[in-house]
Short mmCIF file of C-alpha atoms and ligand atoms in Angstrom, two decimals:
data_model
loop_
_atom_site.label_atom_id
_atom_site.label_comp_id
_atom_site.label_asym_id
_atom_site.label_seq_id
_atom_site.Cartn_x
_atom_site.Cartn_y
_atom_site.Cartn_z
CA MET A 198 -6.79 6.25 -28.41
CA ARG A 199 -5.52 6.54 -32.00
CA ILE A 200 -2.17 8.30 -32.28
CA LEU A 201 -0.35 9.74 -35.29
CA ILE A 202 3.38 10.36 -34.88
CA THR A 203 5.07 12.54 -37.51
CA GLY A 204 8.76 11.70 -37.52
CA GLY A 205 7.83 8.37 -35.97
CA ALA A 206 10.81 6.51 -37.43
CA GLY A 207 13.19 8.88 -35.70
CA PHE A 208 15.01 8.37 -32.44
CA ILE A 209 12.36 9.78 -30.09
CA GLY A 210 9.41 9.00 -32.39
CA SER A 211 10.14 5.28 -32.54
CA HIS A 212 10.44 4.99 -28.76
CA LEU A 213 7.20 6.94 -28.46
CA ALA A 214 5.47 4.56 -30.90
CA GLU A 215 6.47 1.63 -28.68
CA ARG A 216 5.30 3.42 -25.54
CA CYS A 217 1.90 4.22 -27.09
CA LEU A 218 1.45 0.65 -28.36
CA ARG A 219 2.18 -0.61 -24.86
CA GLU A 220 -0.64 1.60 -23.64
CA GLY A 221 -2.98 -0.30 -25.99
CA TRP A 222 -3.32 2.63 -28.39
CA THR A 223 -3.37 2.40 -32.18
CA VAL A 224 -0.29 4.03 -33.70
CA SER A 225 0.30 5.42 -37.21
CA VAL A 226 3.66 6.83 -38.19
CA ILE A 227 4.61 9.15 -41.04
CA ASP A 228 8.29 9.69 -41.73
CA ASP A 229 10.27 10.62 -44.83
CA LEU A 230 13.37 8.82 -43.49
CA SER A 231 15.46 11.97 -44.02
CA THR A 232 16.98 11.62 -40.56
CA GLY A 233 14.87 8.76 -39.21
CA SER A 234 15.51 5.15 -40.10
CA PHE A 235 13.24 2.30 -41.05
CA GLU A 236 15.37 0.09 -38.78
CA ASN A 237 13.93 1.97 -35.79
CA ILE A 238 10.38 0.73 -36.50
CA ALA A 239 11.01 -2.50 -38.42
CA HIS A 240 10.29 -4.60 -35.31
CA LEU A 241 6.80 -3.04 -35.00
CA LYS A 242 5.72 -4.03 -38.49
CA GLY A 243 3.85 -7.18 -37.47
CA CYS A 244 1.80 -5.41 -34.80
CA PRO A 245 -1.87 -5.19 -35.87
CA THR A 246 -2.36 -1.81 -34.19
CA PHE A 247 0.64 -0.25 -35.93
CA ASP A 248 1.03 1.15 -39.43
CA TYR A 249 3.47 3.45 -41.15
CA THR A 250 3.68 5.65 -44.23
CA ILE A 251 6.97 6.70 -45.77
CA ASP A 252 6.25 10.22 -46.99
CA THR A 253 6.83 13.83 -46.07
CA VAL A 254 4.64 16.00 -43.85
CA PHE A 255 4.59 18.45 -46.76
CA ASN A 256 2.10 16.09 -48.43
CA ALA A 257 -0.98 17.95 -47.14
CA PRO A 258 -3.73 15.66 -48.55
CA LEU A 259 -2.04 12.61 -47.05
CA VAL A 260 -1.47 14.31 -43.69
CA SER A 261 -5.15 15.36 -43.64
CA GLU A 262 -6.22 11.79 -44.24
CA LEU A 263 -3.94 10.46 -41.50
CA ILE A 264 -5.12 13.10 -39.05
CA ASP A 265 -8.77 12.29 -39.84
CA GLY A 266 -8.05 8.76 -38.64
CA CYS A 267 -6.46 9.71 -35.31
CA ASP A 268 -7.39 11.42 -32.03
CA LEU A 269 -4.03 13.00 -31.27
CA VAL A 270 -0.96 13.94 -33.32
CA PHE A 271 2.54 14.01 -31.88
CA HIS A 272 4.27 16.33 -34.35
CA LEU A 273 7.91 15.34 -34.06
CA ALA A 274 9.00 15.64 -37.70
CA ALA A 275 11.68 18.34 -37.72
CA ALA A 276 15.24 19.09 -38.67
CA VAL A 277 17.46 17.62 -35.96
CA GLY A 278 20.99 18.21 -34.76
CA VAL A 279 23.18 21.29 -34.66
CA ARG A 280 25.34 19.88 -37.49
CA LEU A 281 22.33 19.61 -39.84
CA VAL A 282 21.07 23.03 -38.78
CA VAL A 283 24.43 24.67 -39.52
CA ASP A 284 24.96 22.77 -42.79
CA SER A 285 21.40 22.94 -44.20
CA PRO A 286 19.65 26.06 -42.92
CA VAL A 287 17.10 26.20 -45.78
CA ARG A 288 15.97 22.66 -45.05
CA THR A 289 15.81 23.42 -41.32
CA ILE A 290 13.63 26.47 -41.68
CA GLU A 291 11.31 24.99 -44.31
CA THR A 292 10.86 21.63 -42.60
CA ASN A 293 10.16 23.15 -39.23
CA ILE A 294 7.78 25.87 -40.29
CA HIS A 295 5.96 24.40 -43.27
CA GLY A 296 5.56 20.94 -41.71
CA THR A 297 3.91 22.42 -38.62
CA GLU A 298 1.59 24.58 -40.76
CA VAL A 299 0.38 21.51 -42.65
CA VAL A 300 -0.25 19.52 -39.45
CA LEU A 301 -2.06 22.35 -37.64
CA ASN A 302 -4.17 23.20 -40.64
CA ALA A 303 -5.36 19.59 -40.99
CA ALA A 304 -5.92 19.18 -37.24
CA ALA A 305 -7.97 22.39 -37.13
CA LYS A 306 -10.50 21.02 -39.62
CA LYS A 307 -11.48 18.24 -37.25
CA GLY A 308 -10.48 19.78 -33.90
CA LYS A 309 -7.87 17.08 -33.24
CA ARG A 310 -5.35 17.33 -30.42
CA VAL A 311 -1.78 18.21 -31.42
CA VAL A 312 1.39 17.97 -29.34
CA ILE A 313 4.12 20.05 -31.03
CA ALA A 314 7.72 19.16 -30.24
CA SER A 315 9.74 22.30 -29.70
CA THR A 316 13.19 22.55 -28.17
CA SER A 317 15.20 24.02 -25.31
CA GLU A 318 17.13 25.86 -28.07
CA VAL A 319 14.37 28.47 -27.97
CA TYR A 320 15.71 29.73 -24.62
CA GLY A 321 18.80 30.67 -26.62
CA LYS A 322 21.46 32.58 -24.74
CA SER A 323 19.37 33.17 -21.66
CA ALA A 324 21.53 32.94 -18.55
CA LYS A 325 18.60 32.70 -16.14
CA VAL A 326 18.72 29.01 -15.19
CA PRO A 327 16.78 26.86 -14.65
CA PHE A 328 14.70 27.78 -17.70
CA ARG A 329 11.01 28.25 -16.91
CA GLU A 330 8.38 28.11 -19.60
CA GLU A 331 7.37 31.77 -19.12
CA ASP A 332 10.98 33.08 -19.32
CA ASP A 333 12.21 35.43 -22.04
CA LEU A 334 13.80 33.85 -25.09
CA VAL A 335 17.20 35.37 -25.89
CA MET A 336 18.16 34.78 -29.50
CA GLY A 337 21.33 35.67 -31.36
CA PRO A 338 21.50 37.53 -34.69
CA THR A 339 19.97 36.15 -37.90
CA SER A 340 23.43 36.22 -39.50
CA ILE A 341 24.40 33.23 -37.33
CA GLY A 342 22.87 30.09 -38.83
CA ARG A 343 22.40 28.24 -35.56
CA TRP A 344 19.63 30.60 -34.47
CA SER A 345 17.46 29.64 -37.44
CA TYR A 346 16.60 26.43 -35.60
CA ALA A 347 15.55 28.21 -32.42
CA CYS A 348 13.63 30.87 -34.34
CA SER A 349 11.83 28.36 -36.57
CA LYS A 350 10.79 26.37 -33.50
CA ALA A 351 9.71 29.53 -31.69
CA LEU A 352 7.54 30.34 -34.70
CA ASP A 353 6.05 26.81 -34.51
CA GLU A 354 5.17 27.57 -30.89
CA PHE A 355 3.52 30.87 -31.83
CA LEU A 356 1.59 29.14 -34.58
CA GLY A 357 0.47 26.30 -32.32
CA LEU A 358 -0.71 28.68 -29.61
CA ALA A 359 -2.41 30.89 -32.21
CA TYR A 360 -4.40 27.85 -33.41
CA PHE A 361 -5.28 27.15 -29.78
CA TYR A 362 -6.56 30.66 -29.03
CA GLU A 363 -8.05 31.61 -32.38
CA LYS A 364 -9.30 28.29 -33.75
CA HIS A 365 -9.71 26.39 -30.47
CA VAL A 366 -7.46 23.52 -31.56
CA PRO A 367 -6.22 21.67 -28.45
CA VAL A 368 -2.48 22.24 -28.94
CA THR A 369 0.22 21.48 -26.37
CA VAL A 370 3.80 22.66 -26.92
CA ILE A 371 6.61 20.64 -25.40
CA ARG A 372 10.19 21.87 -25.14
CA LEU A 373 12.57 18.93 -25.28
CA PHE A 374 15.95 19.34 -23.59
CA ASN A 375 18.93 17.20 -24.63
CA THR A 376 17.34 13.77 -25.07
CA VAL A 377 19.59 10.74 -25.31
CA GLY A 378 19.42 6.96 -25.39
CA PRO A 379 19.57 3.94 -27.65
CA ARG A 380 18.95 4.52 -31.39
CA GLN A 381 20.24 8.08 -31.34
CA THR A 382 22.72 8.32 -34.16
CA ALA A 383 26.06 10.12 -33.94
CA ARG A 384 25.63 11.12 -37.58
CA TYR A 385 24.15 14.55 -36.81
CA GLY A 386 26.79 15.42 -34.24
CA MET A 387 24.88 14.87 -30.98
CA VAL A 388 27.38 14.71 -28.19
CA LEU A 389 26.52 11.55 -26.23
CA PRO A 390 26.36 9.03 -29.10
CA THR A 391 29.48 10.71 -30.55
CA PHE A 392 31.46 10.32 -27.32
CA VAL A 393 30.27 6.74 -26.74
CA ARG A 394 31.16 5.75 -30.30
CA GLN A 395 34.59 7.38 -30.02
CA ALA A 396 35.22 5.68 -26.65
CA LEU A 397 34.18 2.25 -27.96
CA LEU A 398 36.53 2.66 -30.93
CA HIS A 399 39.31 4.05 -28.65
CA GLU A 400 39.41 7.10 -30.92
CA PRO A 401 39.97 10.65 -29.59
CA ILE A 402 36.92 12.04 -27.76
CA THR A 403 36.24 15.44 -29.32
CA VAL A 404 35.25 18.11 -26.81
CA PHE A 405 34.27 21.34 -28.54
CA GLY A 406 35.39 24.61 -26.94
CA ASP A 407 36.88 24.39 -23.44
CA GLY A 408 34.40 21.72 -22.29
CA LYS A 409 33.04 23.94 -19.52
CA GLN A 410 29.65 24.29 -21.20
CA ARG A 411 27.05 22.28 -19.30
CA ARG A 412 24.04 20.25 -20.33
CA CYS A 413 21.37 18.05 -18.74
CA PHE A 414 20.67 14.72 -20.43
CA GLY A 415 17.19 13.21 -20.33
CA TYR A 416 16.73 9.50 -21.00
CA VAL A 417 14.49 8.87 -24.00
CA LEU A 418 12.33 6.34 -22.16
CA ASP A 419 11.61 8.96 -19.48
CA VAL A 420 10.79 11.50 -22.17
CA VAL A 421 8.27 9.21 -23.90
CA GLU A 422 6.72 8.39 -20.53
CA ALA A 423 6.13 12.13 -20.05
CA LEU A 424 4.67 12.35 -23.56
CA ALA A 425 2.28 9.44 -22.97
CA ARG A 426 1.09 11.13 -19.79
CA ILE A 427 0.54 14.38 -21.68
CA ALA A 428 -1.56 12.43 -24.21
CA LYS A 429 -3.69 11.23 -21.29
CA SER A 430 -4.07 14.78 -19.96
CA PRO A 431 -6.33 16.91 -22.19
CA GLN A 432 -6.00 19.77 -19.69
CA THR A 433 -2.47 20.34 -21.05
CA ALA A 434 -3.97 22.03 -24.13
CA GLY A 435 -2.73 25.61 -24.46
CA GLU A 436 0.33 24.90 -22.29
CA ILE A 437 4.07 25.00 -22.99
CA ILE A 438 5.88 22.29 -21.03
CA ASN A 439 9.61 21.63 -20.56
CA ILE A 440 10.65 17.97 -20.68
CA GLY A 441 14.14 17.07 -19.53
CA ASN A 442 16.34 15.91 -16.69
CA ASP A 443 17.62 18.67 -14.42
CA GLN A 444 20.94 17.04 -13.43
CA GLU A 445 23.79 19.01 -14.98
CA ILE A 446 27.22 17.89 -16.22
CA SER A 447 29.94 19.76 -18.11
CA ILE A 448 30.81 18.43 -21.57
CA GLY A 449 34.43 17.95 -20.43
CA GLY A 450 33.06 16.00 -17.44
CA LEU A 451 30.88 13.92 -19.74
CA ALA A 452 33.91 13.00 -21.87
CA GLY A 453 35.77 11.81 -18.76
CA GLN A 454 32.77 9.91 -17.46
CA VAL A 455 32.15 8.10 -20.78
CA ARG A 456 35.83 7.19 -21.10
CA ALA A 457 36.08 5.89 -17.51
CA GLN A 458 32.80 4.02 -17.57
CA LEU A 459 33.54 2.25 -20.86
CA GLY A 460 37.15 1.45 -19.90
CA SER A 461 38.35 3.27 -23.02
CA SER A 462 41.92 4.31 -23.82
CA SER A 463 40.67 7.29 -25.90
CA GLU A 464 42.45 10.59 -25.34
CA ILE A 465 40.25 13.63 -24.79
CA VAL A 466 40.96 16.40 -27.31
CA PHE A 467 39.68 19.97 -27.29
CA ILE A 468 38.57 21.38 -30.64
CA PRO A 469 37.87 25.10 -31.13
CA TYR A 470 34.25 25.83 -32.06
CA LYS A 471 35.34 27.45 -35.32
CA ASP A 472 36.91 24.14 -36.43
CA ALA A 473 33.87 22.15 -35.32
CA TYR A 474 31.03 24.32 -36.62
CA GLY A 475 32.67 27.13 -38.62
CA GLU A 476 33.41 30.76 -37.87
CA GLY A 477 31.03 32.74 -35.65
CA PHE A 478 29.34 29.77 -33.96
CA GLU A 479 27.76 30.55 -30.61
CA ASP A 480 27.23 27.82 -28.01
CA MET A 481 25.00 27.91 -24.94
CA LEU A 482 26.91 27.68 -21.71
CA ARG A 483 24.18 26.21 -19.54
CA ARG A 484 20.80 24.75 -20.24
CA ILE A 485 18.80 23.41 -17.31
CA PRO A 486 15.06 22.80 -17.44
CA SER A 487 12.67 23.66 -14.69
CA VAL A 488 10.48 20.56 -14.63
CA ALA A 489 8.12 21.86 -11.95
CA LYS A 490 5.32 22.42 -14.47
CA LEU A 491 5.71 18.96 -16.02
CA GLU A 492 5.59 17.37 -12.59
CA ARG A 493 2.56 19.43 -11.58
CA LEU A 494 0.62 18.60 -14.75
CA VAL A 495 1.44 14.92 -15.21
CA GLY A 496 3.05 13.78 -11.94
CA PHE A 497 6.34 12.70 -13.53
CA ARG A 498 9.83 14.00 -14.24
CA PRO A 499 12.76 12.36 -16.09
CA HIS A 500 15.04 10.83 -13.48
CA THR A 501 17.29 8.14 -15.03
CA PRO A 502 20.88 8.86 -13.94
CA LEU A 503 23.60 9.46 -16.55
CA PRO A 504 25.70 6.32 -15.82
CA ALA A 505 22.68 4.10 -16.59
CA ILE A 506 22.06 6.05 -19.80
CA ILE A 507 25.70 5.71 -20.91
CA ASP A 508 25.51 1.93 -20.31
CA ALA A 509 22.29 1.61 -22.32
CA VAL A 510 23.69 3.63 -25.23
CA ALA A 511 26.97 1.68 -25.27
CA GLN A 512 25.20 -1.68 -25.11
CA GLU A 513 22.90 -0.86 -27.99
CA MET A 514 25.73 0.56 -30.09
CA THR A 515 27.81 -2.57 -29.48
CA ALA A 516 24.88 -4.78 -30.46
CA ARG A 517 24.31 -2.73 -33.62
CA GLU A 518 28.00 -3.03 -34.42
CA ALA A 519 27.75 -6.81 -34.14
CA VAL A 520 24.86 -6.80 -36.62
CA ALA A 521 26.76 -4.44 -38.96
CA SER A 522 29.89 -6.64 -38.77
CA CYS A 523 27.80 -9.62 -39.63
CA THR A 524 26.22 -7.85 -42.61
CA ALA A 525 29.62 -6.51 -43.68
CA ALA A 526 31.12 -10.00 -43.53
CA ALA A 527 28.26 -11.31 -45.65
CA THR A 528 28.61 -8.52 -48.22
CA SER A 529 32.41 -8.03 -47.83
CA ALA A 530 31.91 -4.37 -46.97
CA PRO A 531 33.89 -3.87 -43.74
CA GLU A 532 33.34 -0.11 -43.84
CA ALA A 533 29.73 -0.74 -42.82
CA ILE A 534 30.91 -1.46 -39.28
CA LEU A 535 29.99 1.35 -36.85
CA GLU A 536 28.97 3.50 -39.83
CA HIS A 537 25.42 3.19 -38.59
CA ALA A 538 26.24 4.28 -35.05
N1 LIG B 645 29.83 18.73 -28.41
C1 LIG B 645 31.15 18.34 -28.22
N2 LIG B 645 31.67 17.37 -29.03
C2 LIG B 645 30.93 16.75 -30.01
C3 LIG B 645 29.59 17.14 -30.18
C4 LIG B 645 29.06 18.14 -29.36
O1 LIG B 645 31.85 18.86 -27.35
O2 LIG B 645 31.48 15.88 -30.70
C5 LIG B 645 29.27 19.76 -27.52
C6 LIG B 645 28.50 20.88 -28.21
O3 LIG B 645 29.38 21.91 -28.64
C7 LIG B 645 27.56 21.32 -27.10
C8 LIG B 645 27.26 20.03 -26.34
O4 LIG B 645 28.32 19.13 -26.68
O5 LIG B 645 28.19 22.22 -26.24
C9 LIG B 645 25.93 19.40 -26.69
O6 LIG B 645 25.87 19.25 -28.11
P1 LIG B 645 24.67 18.56 -28.88
O7 LIG B 645 24.88 18.82 -30.33
O8 LIG B 645 24.51 17.15 -28.45
O9 LIG B 645 23.38 19.33 -28.36
P2 LIG B 645 23.06 20.90 -28.14
O10 LIG B 645 22.95 21.04 -26.67
O11 LIG B 645 24.16 21.72 -28.72
O12 LIG B 645 21.78 21.07 -28.85
#
């Protein structure tokens, strides 16, 4: 199979590229490196069944050409991270909606399969956990920037399913819940790499709000396993599928667990949401996926336990720090250390 991954130099995209190559598939990646990093795919460069293009998904002629050469597109290119969404709403909305339009339009011309990455954010403020794919989406007002991410992704879903029904394009929508693991950067505010980095540096661990909000963390290697199985299952066309781990932990609990597991002396501090994200920010209290549909369709569900994930993230961050220290020593730029984490 020939696979195109938009956003393939990102955290999930790069792991997915490796997973697909292991399957014996040919993999092309397009990424504008806005939030992805060339470092994530540099090790794949010598592989004869791998190629990459550094460009934006807004480049419609290029995307058309890349889609012509593949059987299935994983459309992962999107604005990521609550911090980016709150700080750059125009970019969020345009990237998410226009990028998906370009990909679907090109795929429709040749009837190529498309897997669109959506997000658990679309469930919004729904309190009916676990979230099932057919549940109502409960969004907040348009005056609160955070909801632009959920709404733009919900529109991507509508568009994908419209192409499926009206133009018979085999589109599958996946809703990714909090996905974590090596290569995820703390730069865009995601909680696990942030806490691990803070614990490794013995800096205060910053819990936003009262820490009672709960999340489920899915290991990235489990997530890409699910995606590879979806690629092998054409009957998933027209479906919306949750992908995540259904084991819950509070964010306060996560801070304690990271600190204990990494033997850190960090103190845990509580920061009001308004100081973290600005006035009027709304957080979700609980977000648990129902993975029954995923399991039924592809016979797999993310299962890696949190302690193993924390270890993997800490190990990779420490290794990256060693490389950064080395580079900093060579260039006398000590500030490079842990900047990349
Ligand atoms: N969070 C936190 N401290 C941080 C970053 C995030 O307490 O330094 C909280 C955030 O408010 C949310 C949870 O951790 O309740 C998960 O945040 P993340 O941005 O990773 O993902 P989200 O679930 O919000 O999309």
